[in-house]
Amino acid sequence: MTMKLTTDPSAATLLPIAKKEGVSTVWDRHRAMQPQCGFGQLGVCCRICWKGPCRIDPFGDGPQRGICGADADTIVARNVIRMIAAGAAGHSEHGRHVALALQGVAEGRLPAYQIRDEAKLRAVAAKLDICTEGQDIPAIAAAVAKATLEDFQNQDHDAPCNWIEASLTKKRLERLQALHVLPHNIDAVITQIMGRTLVGCDADPVNLILGGIKGALADFDGMCLATELSDALFGTPSPVITAANLGVIKPDAVNIAVHGHNPLLSEVVCEVAGQMDEEARKAGAKDGINIVGICCTGNEVMVRHGIPLAANYLSQELALITGAVDAMVVDVQCIMPSVSEIGACFHTAVITTMAENKIPGATHVDFKEETALESARRIVATAIDAYKRRDPRRVNIPDFKQTAIVGFGVESVVGALATLNAEDPLQPLIENIANGNIRGIALFAGCNSTQVAQDSSFVTMAKKLAANNVLMLATGCGAGSFAKHGLMTQEATLEYAGDSLKAVLTAIGTSAGLNGPLPLVLHMGSCVDNSRAVQVAVAVADKLGVDLDQLPLVASAPEAMSEKAVAIGTWSVALGIPTHLGTMPQVTGSAKVTELLTQTAKDLLGGYFLVELDPNLAADKLLEVIEERRKGLGI
Ligand code: NFS
Ligand code: SF4
């Protein structure tokens, strides 16, 4: 294997140390896994029942049907929509926790939480058409929680989920309704996917994929509510200057890495760490407690509080190999099971917190919203304890960190634009798109994957799109890539943006008081915060009286790997957005499913998947798509 593994500069320091310490990393295991199974890669392996596993011969010589008679189209479609169901389950379970926490706060049951952003709560209530006149904050919170939980309970198939109805253009809702893909109940839709993909059920690939699209839209619903209710509880992001990459770990502090996804855990850990700082100093850490983020939890606390980001997905193990992380606290999703073993090689306490997400070898501190403060205190105390066992001779913190200006929620984007036109904040954006100063907008999302040299596709594509005057938004591990590589800085705008984009970013940034341009890529938050980008797009589309599939808007997940990314990509397509994938989706064993997702979708929904593994060509293709959309609008 001569492929470059990662472009993250920290790895150059830490991979040799991993080798010396005898610690295997994700890249070692990737190498050991070669060659990977071709049937799996094509999506034609079926393990849905115990007559199998069955696999379809892609060359046409061997079996063309599984033992039950399912062909490649059925098998591929079933496999991919099960991925969507899993992704939607992850996001909406996260959303359900937040909604239940909001309900608990409204009822005064959860001392660890409060409504930190009342204005946001009121805005959410208005969005959901909840009358707030004369109501106090707990009553509004209760009503918002109730309307949200209906999205998990409604049994009327003809009544779409509340959040999706409140979050899309009218035209898009009509189009999705006509295809019968609007979800009425998140849980029911996910259950239906599991049920229809059982042995001997739905075998029609088109019908299956439509069911998958409905599941993906349930995923979108879950994300919208997770994002907006988290803002009400923890604050709406606004621009903040912070830093990213492993250099944010401090040698003289108790370093606690918060990792996973749900802000319900990390917010309380951050708060309690502030209260226990003195204890850390007493234990000898002269810089007190230093919280750093990993993956989407990292993004959540980064955009809300400016907590520095240590790592995105592929470098989570490297954080431990620095030998200076005293505790890694995790909740759900994207946590490599290898972390407990690596933690044990050092002094690091790897702490799991969710009853349904444990890792052998890790310490488990059960985290419940009702007793969140106590659990957080136990977690921080465990970190301080571990710090005392740290071996300074084994500490290797790479000297890499980049400044990152982050925290661009819808409100702060609109707020920045309002400094140019208070009456009509979207006008400056629309004007600059119409006159071509901004050619289009690209949303970068999704993961890292060992199929791609870490971060390289994100960075290559962003530089090219920037030079061609495309405005860029980012979330998730994509945002982490850009932050680590210095593309969320004003300097990056000056260096990489095309002239007209640079002028627009400078005008907005200067008038918003940033003393210079906006950063080259705007960090909108975690993966669930992809809903923020949709909100901006919907506002623009509504103002122009068009639908989302007419806007010069594209999405890209150049290093996707998670089932959650499959769900997000699919709703992005369903909303009418051309969506690039830079890793090979496991569907190409069925020509029919591939055609459905990359071509037929375009007629049905306006959006479609565009697969291109070469980041340079991918950027070119997205630029072409943007120009085609501009032409359609006559601009
Ligand atoms: Ni999204 Fe976030 Fe990262 Fe991918 Fe995982 S952390 S929810 S799934 S790997 S972007
Ligand atoms: Fe094989 Fe059919 Fe069972 Fe799948 S469902 S494993 S194709 S027999």
XYZ file of C-alpha atoms and ligand atoms in Angstrom:
653
model
C 0.000 0.000 0.000
C 1.702 3.150 -1.118
C -1.332 5.383 -0.841
C -0.882 8.370 1.400
C -2.844 7.726 4.577
C -3.566 11.188 5.799
C -2.745 14.804 5.056
C -3.156 15.838 8.676
C 0.277 17.138 9.717
C -0.130 15.741 13.262
C -0.005 12.221 11.913
C 3.592 12.615 10.804
C 4.572 13.106 14.445
C 2.280 10.479 15.936
C 2.199 7.522 13.528
C 5.879 6.697 14.147
C 5.169 6.876 17.874
C 2.202 4.524 17.485
C 4.531 2.117 15.740
C 7.162 2.414 18.425
C 4.554 1.828 21.150
C 3.129 -1.147 19.263
C -0.279 0.516 18.963
C -2.239 -0.292 15.840
C -4.256 2.497 14.239
C -7.147 2.640 11.826
C -4.661 2.775 8.942
C -2.846 -0.383 10.080
C -6.151 -2.209 10.291
C -7.176 -0.867 6.889
C -4.012 -2.299 5.401
C -4.537 -5.645 7.125
C -8.061 -5.786 5.666
C -6.863 -5.671 2.044
C -8.122 -6.865 -0.327
C -11.626 -5.968 0.827
C -14.559 -8.067 -0.330
C -15.660 -7.134 -3.832
C -19.197 -8.448 -3.325
C -19.644 -6.216 -0.300
C -18.237 -3.255 -2.161
C -20.812 -3.745 -4.898
C -23.625 -4.223 -2.367
C -24.550 -7.668 -3.779
C -23.923 -9.689 -0.626
C -27.112 -10.538 1.291
C -27.108 -11.717 4.914
C -30.732 -10.931 5.600
C -31.634 -14.558 6.384
C -29.814 -17.703 7.510
C -30.281 -19.531 4.237
C -27.624 -17.098 3.127
C -25.229 -15.484 2.959
C -25.924 -15.198 -0.740
C -23.969 -13.248 -3.275
C -24.664 -12.380 -6.856
C -21.911 -12.872 -9.380
C -21.283 -9.450 -10.921
C -19.707 -10.987 -14.033
C -22.814 -12.964 -14.890
C -21.143 -16.409 -14.753
C -22.308 -17.522 -11.313
C -25.667 -17.196 -9.524
C -27.828 -14.251 -10.488
C -30.330 -14.856 -7.691
C -30.034 -15.582 -3.994
C -31.463 -18.802 -2.568
C -34.869 -17.144 -2.014
C -34.832 -15.724 -5.546
C -33.816 -12.136 -4.739
C -31.754 -10.626 -7.552
C -28.976 -8.028 -7.385
C -31.422 -5.111 -7.692
C -33.472 -6.294 -4.723
C -30.424 -7.118 -2.608
C -28.667 -3.814 -3.299
C -31.822 -1.778 -2.683
C -32.549 -3.607 0.581
C -28.984 -3.160 1.805
C -28.837 0.538 1.067
C -32.174 1.409 2.634
C -31.249 -0.504 5.776
C -28.242 1.814 5.954
C -30.578 4.778 5.659
C -32.752 3.398 8.453
C -29.711 3.037 10.713
C -28.541 6.556 9.947
C -31.999 7.986 10.565
C -32.251 6.036 13.818
C -28.976 7.521 15.047
C -29.870 11.116 14.278
C -33.437 10.951 15.453
C -32.576 9.139 18.661
C -30.211 12.014 19.331
C -33.086 14.396 18.532
C -35.495 12.518 20.784
C -33.091 12.842 23.724
C -32.892 16.586 23.185
C -36.689 16.885 22.882
C -37.213 14.895 26.070
C -34.653 17.085 27.820
C -36.564 20.176 26.699
C -39.735 18.645 28.092
C -37.932 17.874 31.367
C -36.696 21.460 31.603
C -40.219 22.751 30.962
C -41.460 20.594 33.822
C -38.626 21.704 36.115
C -37.231 18.174 36.439
C -33.708 18.669 35.127
C -31.488 20.896 37.285
C -28.495 20.506 34.969
C -30.240 22.195 32.058
C -32.038 25.413 31.273
C -33.268 27.394 28.308
C -30.188 29.438 27.516
C -31.635 31.060 24.396
C -35.188 32.192 24.988
C -35.328 34.136 21.736
C -34.508 30.952 19.855
C -37.192 29.035 21.723
C -39.739 31.671 20.732
C -38.530 31.567 17.129
C -38.895 27.787 17.104
C -42.417 28.045 18.521
C -43.337 30.539 15.803
C -41.859 28.253 13.165
C -44.018 25.387 14.441
C -47.080 27.663 14.479
C -47.414 27.512 18.247
C -49.147 30.500 19.761
C -46.944 32.008 22.472
C -48.955 35.054 23.409
C -49.161 35.457 27.142
C -47.218 32.196 27.677
C -44.158 32.029 29.891
C -40.956 30.248 28.884
C -41.704 26.894 30.553
C -45.107 26.796 28.873
C -43.613 27.563 25.483
C -40.917 24.938 26.042
C -43.593 22.397 26.950
C -45.597 23.173 23.833
C -42.527 22.978 21.592
C -41.495 19.661 23.171
C -45.002 18.292 22.682
C -45.178 19.291 19.015
C -41.719 17.781 18.506
C -42.525 14.496 20.215
C -45.587 14.192 17.971
C -43.113 13.529 15.163
C -42.326 10.264 16.950
C -45.919 9.405 17.816
C -48.322 10.505 15.106
C -50.279 7.602 13.587
C -52.080 9.547 10.858
C -50.309 8.590 7.636
C -51.636 11.615 5.793
C -50.287 14.151 8.285
C -46.583 14.772 7.673
C -44.194 15.334 10.587
C -44.394 18.813 12.088
C -40.759 19.699 11.681
C -40.442 18.787 8.026
C -43.600 20.727 7.234
C -42.131 23.776 8.908
C -38.726 23.419 7.280
C -39.167 23.185 3.506
C -40.529 25.252 0.620
C -44.179 24.718 -0.221
C -43.262 23.448 -3.675
C -40.858 20.876 -2.247
C -43.453 19.605 0.201
C -45.971 19.188 -2.624
C -43.473 17.347 -4.760
C -42.527 14.973 -1.953
C -46.180 14.467 -1.015
C -46.998 13.526 -4.599
C -44.367 10.772 -4.374
C -45.767 9.618 -1.005
C -42.374 10.012 0.635
C -43.155 12.575 3.322
C -42.675 10.891 6.718
C -45.548 11.042 9.213
C -43.685 9.505 12.163
C -39.924 9.045 12.399
C -40.037 5.815 14.382
C -42.734 4.282 12.199
C -40.864 5.026 8.992
C -37.651 3.470 10.313
C -39.550 0.425 11.547
C -41.246 0.124 8.169
C -37.865 -0.034 6.425
C -36.730 -2.844 8.696
C -40.007 -4.681 8.148
C -40.193 -4.370 4.383
C -36.588 -5.581 3.951
C -37.125 -8.863 5.826
C -36.756 -12.092 3.885
C -39.766 -12.480 1.649
C -41.028 -8.885 1.722
C -40.597 -5.917 -0.618
C -38.560 -7.038 -3.620
C -39.240 -4.119 -5.974
C -36.101 -1.954 -6.132
C -38.008 1.215 -7.056
C -40.477 0.761 -4.235
C -37.650 -0.032 -1.822
C -35.701 3.079 -2.780
C -38.807 5.239 -2.373
C -39.174 3.750 1.117
C -35.532 4.635 1.705
C -36.132 8.219 0.600
C -38.958 8.466 3.108
C -36.564 7.164 5.773
C -33.973 9.729 4.734
C -36.565 12.486 5.060
C -37.344 11.177 8.548
C -33.619 11.568 9.174
C -33.876 15.179 8.003
C -36.808 15.758 10.360
C -34.790 14.354 13.272
C -31.852 16.593 12.427
C -33.927 19.746 12.177
C -35.422 19.220 15.587
C -32.108 18.164 17.167
C -30.376 21.299 15.932
C -33.041 23.825 16.767
C -33.910 22.488 20.208
C -30.200 22.231 21.091
C -29.868 25.912 20.231
C -32.746 26.762 22.573
C -31.179 24.722 25.375
C -27.507 25.535 24.886
C -27.388 28.720 22.827
C -27.352 29.538 19.144
C -23.871 29.628 17.594
C -22.290 32.941 16.797
C -18.840 33.619 15.340
C -16.014 32.811 17.705
C -12.274 32.459 17.212
C -10.760 29.193 18.354
C -8.245 26.592 17.200
C -8.105 23.118 15.721
C -5.772 20.112 15.588
C -3.914 18.145 18.214
C -1.764 21.097 19.226
C -4.779 22.295 21.242
C -3.966 19.615 23.846
C -1.990 21.286 26.643
C 0.968 19.636 28.362
C 0.251 21.236 31.738
C -3.494 20.738 31.912
C -5.879 17.927 32.690
C -7.015 17.269 29.143
C -10.528 15.935 28.697
C -11.557 14.979 25.165
C -15.330 15.045 24.610
C -16.204 12.701 21.756
C -19.396 11.491 20.147
C -22.462 13.488 19.239
C -25.034 14.664 21.709
C -24.500 18.049 23.395
C -26.559 16.889 26.402
C -23.422 15.213 27.777
C -20.657 17.530 26.619
C -22.402 20.729 27.720
C -22.640 19.533 31.303
C -19.059 18.198 31.291
C -17.827 21.617 30.104
C -19.781 23.379 32.821
C -18.655 21.102 35.629
C -15.038 21.233 34.417
C -15.158 25.005 34.954
C -16.245 24.430 38.550
C -13.552 21.805 39.210
C -10.630 23.691 37.709
C -9.107 24.364 41.131
C -9.006 20.641 41.906
C -7.024 20.044 38.748
C -4.549 22.737 39.711
C -4.181 21.169 43.151
C -3.344 17.897 41.431
C -0.437 19.694 39.769
C -1.942 20.777 36.443
C -0.928 24.409 36.370
C -3.184 25.148 33.387
C -6.241 23.618 35.061
C -8.723 21.681 32.961
C -8.589 21.845 29.182
C -11.556 20.490 27.272
C -10.999 19.561 23.630
C -13.480 18.189 21.133
C -13.506 15.208 18.788
C -15.946 14.483 15.932
C -19.403 16.032 16.106
C -19.512 16.582 19.855
C -16.381 18.601 19.194
C -18.222 20.571 16.530
C -21.211 21.189 18.826
C -19.138 22.717 21.624
C -16.829 24.436 19.159
C -19.534 26.447 17.387
C -21.380 27.264 20.604
C -18.504 27.982 23.006
C -15.292 28.156 21.011
C -13.919 24.945 22.604
C -10.984 23.888 20.406
C -11.309 20.846 18.160
C -8.578 18.227 18.606
C -9.526 15.742 15.916
C -12.022 14.661 13.334
C -13.006 11.024 12.834
C -9.816 9.429 11.508
C -7.502 11.075 14.018
C -9.431 10.202 17.188
C -6.855 7.501 18.013
C -3.985 9.924 17.478
C -5.395 12.111 20.239
C -4.728 9.251 22.661
C -1.269 8.558 21.251
C -0.212 12.063 22.365
C -0.098 10.488 25.837
C -1.586 13.702 27.211
C -5.328 13.019 27.086
C -6.368 12.132 30.609
C -9.943 11.200 29.835
C -11.861 10.597 26.651
C -15.582 10.849 27.374
C -17.846 9.394 24.727
C -21.566 9.064 24.190
C -22.816 7.741 20.851
C -21.690 7.270 17.242
C -18.372 7.355 15.401
C -16.350 6.172 18.383
C -13.826 3.558 17.287
C -13.956 0.576 19.647
C -10.153 0.614 19.503
C -9.977 3.662 21.770
C -10.323 1.700 24.988
C -7.343 -0.491 24.132
C -5.202 2.491 23.158
C -6.308 4.369 26.270
C -5.175 1.375 28.322
C -1.702 1.534 26.703
C -1.400 4.971 28.188
C -2.953 6.324 31.375
C -6.104 7.539 29.657
C -9.520 6.844 31.152
C -11.885 6.077 28.280
C -15.342 6.681 29.700
C -18.548 5.511 28.073
C -21.752 7.132 29.284
C -24.744 5.698 27.456
C -26.445 2.490 28.553
C -26.836 1.436 24.920
C -23.267 2.331 23.865
C -20.564 0.545 25.840
C -17.048 -0.522 24.846
C -15.227 -3.475 26.434
C -12.321 -2.211 28.489
C -13.760 1.261 29.004
C -14.978 2.684 32.296
C -18.737 3.211 32.279
C -20.291 6.186 34.063
C -23.997 6.062 33.468
C -25.297 9.408 32.259
C -28.923 10.375 32.693
C -30.305 13.859 32.227
C -31.824 13.760 35.742
C -28.448 13.181 37.416
C -26.218 14.792 34.799
C -24.310 17.018 37.212
C -23.278 14.128 39.463
C -22.165 12.013 36.521
C -20.215 14.916 35.065
C -18.458 15.435 38.401
C -17.510 11.761 38.493
C -16.193 11.987 34.956
C -14.068 15.063 35.649
C -12.774 13.559 38.916
C -11.775 10.413 37.006
C -9.853 12.604 34.557
C -8.015 14.415 37.341
C -7.150 11.083 38.889
C -5.817 9.753 35.620
C -3.747 12.905 35.153
C -1.812 11.972 38.286
C -0.764 8.763 36.541
C 0.345 10.469 33.323
C 3.933 9.659 32.302
C 5.472 12.921 31.048
C 8.132 10.975 29.135
C 5.467 9.506 26.919
C 3.855 12.831 26.070
C 4.127 13.846 22.410
C 1.830 16.693 21.493
C 2.310 17.673 17.850
C 3.049 21.311 17.437
C 0.163 21.836 15.034
C -2.894 23.910 15.464
C -4.666 26.364 13.224
C -6.821 29.311 14.086
C -10.457 28.764 13.145
C -13.277 31.289 13.069
C -16.385 29.176 13.541
C -20.028 29.428 14.580
C -22.025 30.391 11.513
C -25.577 29.402 12.257
C -28.415 30.793 10.188
C -28.917 33.587 12.681
C -25.303 34.735 12.539
C -25.139 34.491 8.749
C -28.307 36.558 8.476
C -26.996 38.842 11.211
C -23.768 39.469 9.296
C -25.744 40.150 6.105
C -28.056 42.487 8.035
C -25.119 44.792 8.688
C -25.194 45.459 4.936
C -28.970 45.651 4.596
C -30.936 45.691 7.813
C -34.336 45.810 6.079
C -33.713 42.866 3.835
C -30.679 40.825 4.973
C -30.887 38.174 2.261
C -30.804 40.791 -0.476
C -26.991 41.259 -0.508
C -26.497 37.489 -0.790
C -29.060 37.109 -3.549
C -27.721 40.130 -5.411
C -24.188 38.746 -5.367
C -25.360 35.363 -6.564
C -27.427 36.980 -9.317
C -24.595 39.210 -10.537
C -22.192 36.259 -10.452
C -19.827 37.551 -7.775
C -20.801 34.361 -6.009
C -21.309 31.629 -8.612
C -23.050 29.278 -6.218
C -23.050 27.686 -2.795
C -21.492 24.349 -1.802
C -22.176 22.506 1.431
C -19.365 20.187 2.500
C -20.450 17.488 4.905
C -19.682 14.015 6.077
C -16.895 11.928 7.392
C -13.334 10.844 6.883
C -12.737 7.408 5.408
C -9.654 5.228 5.084
C -10.604 5.002 1.381
C -9.220 8.555 0.996
C -6.042 10.152 2.347
C -7.532 11.919 5.361
C -8.827 15.434 4.636
C -7.216 15.570 1.184
C -10.407 15.508 -0.887
C -12.065 18.176 1.266
C -9.114 20.508 0.988
C -8.471 19.958 -2.730
C -12.101 20.522 -3.645
C -12.511 23.569 -1.428
C -9.478 25.315 -2.871
C -10.729 24.802 -6.396
C -14.285 25.885 -5.677
C -13.009 28.928 -3.788
C -10.879 29.993 -6.723
C -14.033 29.754 -8.821
C -15.998 31.997 -6.471
C -18.199 29.425 -4.794
C -19.362 30.243 -1.273
C -18.725 27.284 1.031
C -20.451 25.989 4.136
C -19.285 23.004 6.166
C -20.410 20.673 8.920
C -19.271 17.487 10.641
C -15.851 16.013 10.011
C -15.660 18.056 6.803
C -15.733 21.173 8.928
C -13.103 19.540 11.122
C -10.868 19.035 8.080
C -11.129 22.663 7.042
C -10.538 23.913 10.578
C -7.424 21.743 10.982
C -6.044 22.836 7.619
C -6.464 26.555 8.200
C -9.317 27.132 5.739
C -11.564 28.719 8.351
C -9.394 31.809 8.545
C -9.420 35.251 6.991
C -5.960 34.536 5.581
C -7.387 31.582 3.646
C -9.985 33.866 2.081
C -7.273 36.282 0.988
C -5.117 33.460 -0.346
C -7.605 31.133 -2.034
C -10.839 32.966 -2.845
C -11.415 34.179 -6.381
C -11.487 37.967 -6.704
C -15.229 38.454 -6.633
C -15.827 35.998 -3.774
C -13.033 37.674 -1.850
C -14.656 41.071 -2.359
C -18.045 39.822 -1.109
C -16.594 38.006 1.927
C -14.564 41.104 2.738
C -17.562 43.426 2.458
C -19.689 41.225 4.735
C -16.906 40.490 7.225
C -15.831 44.106 7.501
C -19.318 45.442 7.979
C -20.020 42.707 10.539
C -17.055 43.945 12.575
C -14.613 41.132 11.819
C -11.963 43.588 10.669
C -11.520 41.715 7.440
C -13.209 39.023 5.375
C -15.351 36.156 6.564
C -13.390 32.887 6.690
C -13.132 30.958 3.439
C -15.403 28.149 4.676
C -18.229 28.848 7.123
C -18.473 26.304 9.959
C -22.159 25.622 10.611
C -21.717 22.885 13.208
C -22.109 19.127 13.521
C -23.725 16.682 11.105
C -27.223 17.282 12.474
C -26.552 20.957 11.750
C -26.738 20.250 8.034
C -30.303 21.368 8.616
C -28.922 24.898 9.098
C -27.654 24.980 5.523
C -31.074 23.851 4.290
C -32.666 26.659 6.271
C -30.528 29.236 4.475
C -31.364 27.646 1.126
C -35.084 27.557 1.897
C -35.058 31.237 2.892
C -33.333 32.155 -0.384
C -35.671 29.955 -2.457
C -38.767 31.379 -0.759
C -37.591 34.901 -1.386
C -37.014 34.176 -5.068
C -40.246 32.211 -5.347
C -38.407 29.139 -6.659
C -37.803 25.638 -5.316
C -34.553 24.216 -3.932
C -33.767 22.293 -7.108
C -33.441 25.540 -9.046
C -30.794 27.122 -6.830
C -27.079 27.018 -7.730
C -26.561 24.906 -4.644
C -24.606 21.655 -4.391
C -23.589 19.341 -1.575
C -20.520 17.167 -1.249
C -19.401 14.359 1.052
C -15.978 13.657 -0.444
C -14.842 11.284 2.316
C -18.156 9.710 3.392
C -18.286 6.398 5.262
C -21.083 6.301 7.875
C -24.617 5.011 7.386
C -25.599 8.436 8.664
C -23.910 9.938 5.623
C -26.020 7.647 3.411
C -29.144 9.011 5.071
C -28.016 12.638 4.789
C -26.937 12.265 1.180
C -30.277 10.722 0.299
C -32.353 13.510 1.841
C -30.100 16.040 0.210
C -31.007 14.445 -3.142
C -34.683 14.340 -2.127
C -34.586 18.069 -1.393
C -33.390 18.711 -4.941
C -29.674 19.166 -4.292
C -27.054 17.596 -6.591
C -24.957 15.644 -4.108
C -21.404 14.525 -4.685
C -19.893 11.405 -3.136
C -16.128 11.011 -3.211
C -16.096 7.439 -1.932
C -17.710 4.567 -3.823
C -21.241 3.890 -2.562
C -21.976 0.176 -2.080
C -24.707 0.052 -4.729
C -22.947 -0.370 -8.046
C -23.748 -4.090 -8.209
C -27.206 -3.060 -9.361
C -27.380 -1.048 -12.550
C -31.002 -0.283 -11.757
C -30.399 1.148 -8.272
C -27.382 3.079 -9.527
C -29.487 4.567 -12.299
C -32.292 5.409 -9.890
C -29.970 7.313 -7.574
C -27.835 9.065 -10.158
C -30.317 9.707 -12.994
C -33.987 8.925 -12.385
C -33.801 10.922 -9.142
C -33.074 14.002 -11.221
C -36.455 13.779 -12.979
C -38.369 12.838 -9.869
C -36.736 15.150 -7.344
C -34.359 17.517 -9.115
C -31.502 16.274 -6.947
C -29.271 13.291 -7.716
C -26.048 11.613 -6.638
C -22.893 12.404 -8.514
C -20.069 9.971 -7.816
C -16.522 11.108 -8.557
C -13.541 9.817 -6.619
C -11.031 12.306 -8.019
C -11.434 15.544 -6.047
C -10.191 17.756 -8.867
C -12.659 16.304 -11.341
C -15.360 16.390 -8.675
C -14.849 20.124 -8.207
C -15.044 20.614 -11.983
C -18.275 18.644 -12.140
C -19.834 20.623 -9.312
C -18.837 23.856 -11.048
C -20.585 22.606 -14.184
C -23.703 21.774 -12.192
C -23.675 25.243 -10.649
C -23.424 26.862 -14.085
C -26.252 24.683 -15.386
C -28.442 25.812 -12.486
C -27.537 29.452 -13.107
C -28.539 29.053 -16.716
C -31.873 27.605 -15.639
C -32.510 30.685 -13.536
C -31.424 32.973 -16.387
C -28.545 34.472 -14.386
Ni -21.287 12.771 10.651
Fe -20.360 13.094 13.085
Fe -17.763 12.581 11.507
Fe -19.150 11.248 9.777
Fe -19.118 10.610 12.237
S -18.521 12.385 13.535
S -22.406 12.756 12.550
S -20.893 10.503 10.685
S -17.487 10.600 10.943
S -19.073 13.447 9.899
Fe -30.119 -15.253 0.439
Fe -32.635 -14.385 0.059
Fe -31.771 -14.996 2.524
Fe -30.819 -12.832 1.258
S -32.921 -13.155 1.916
S -29.631 -14.317 2.436
S -30.786 -13.531 -0.871
S -31.992 -16.402 0.782
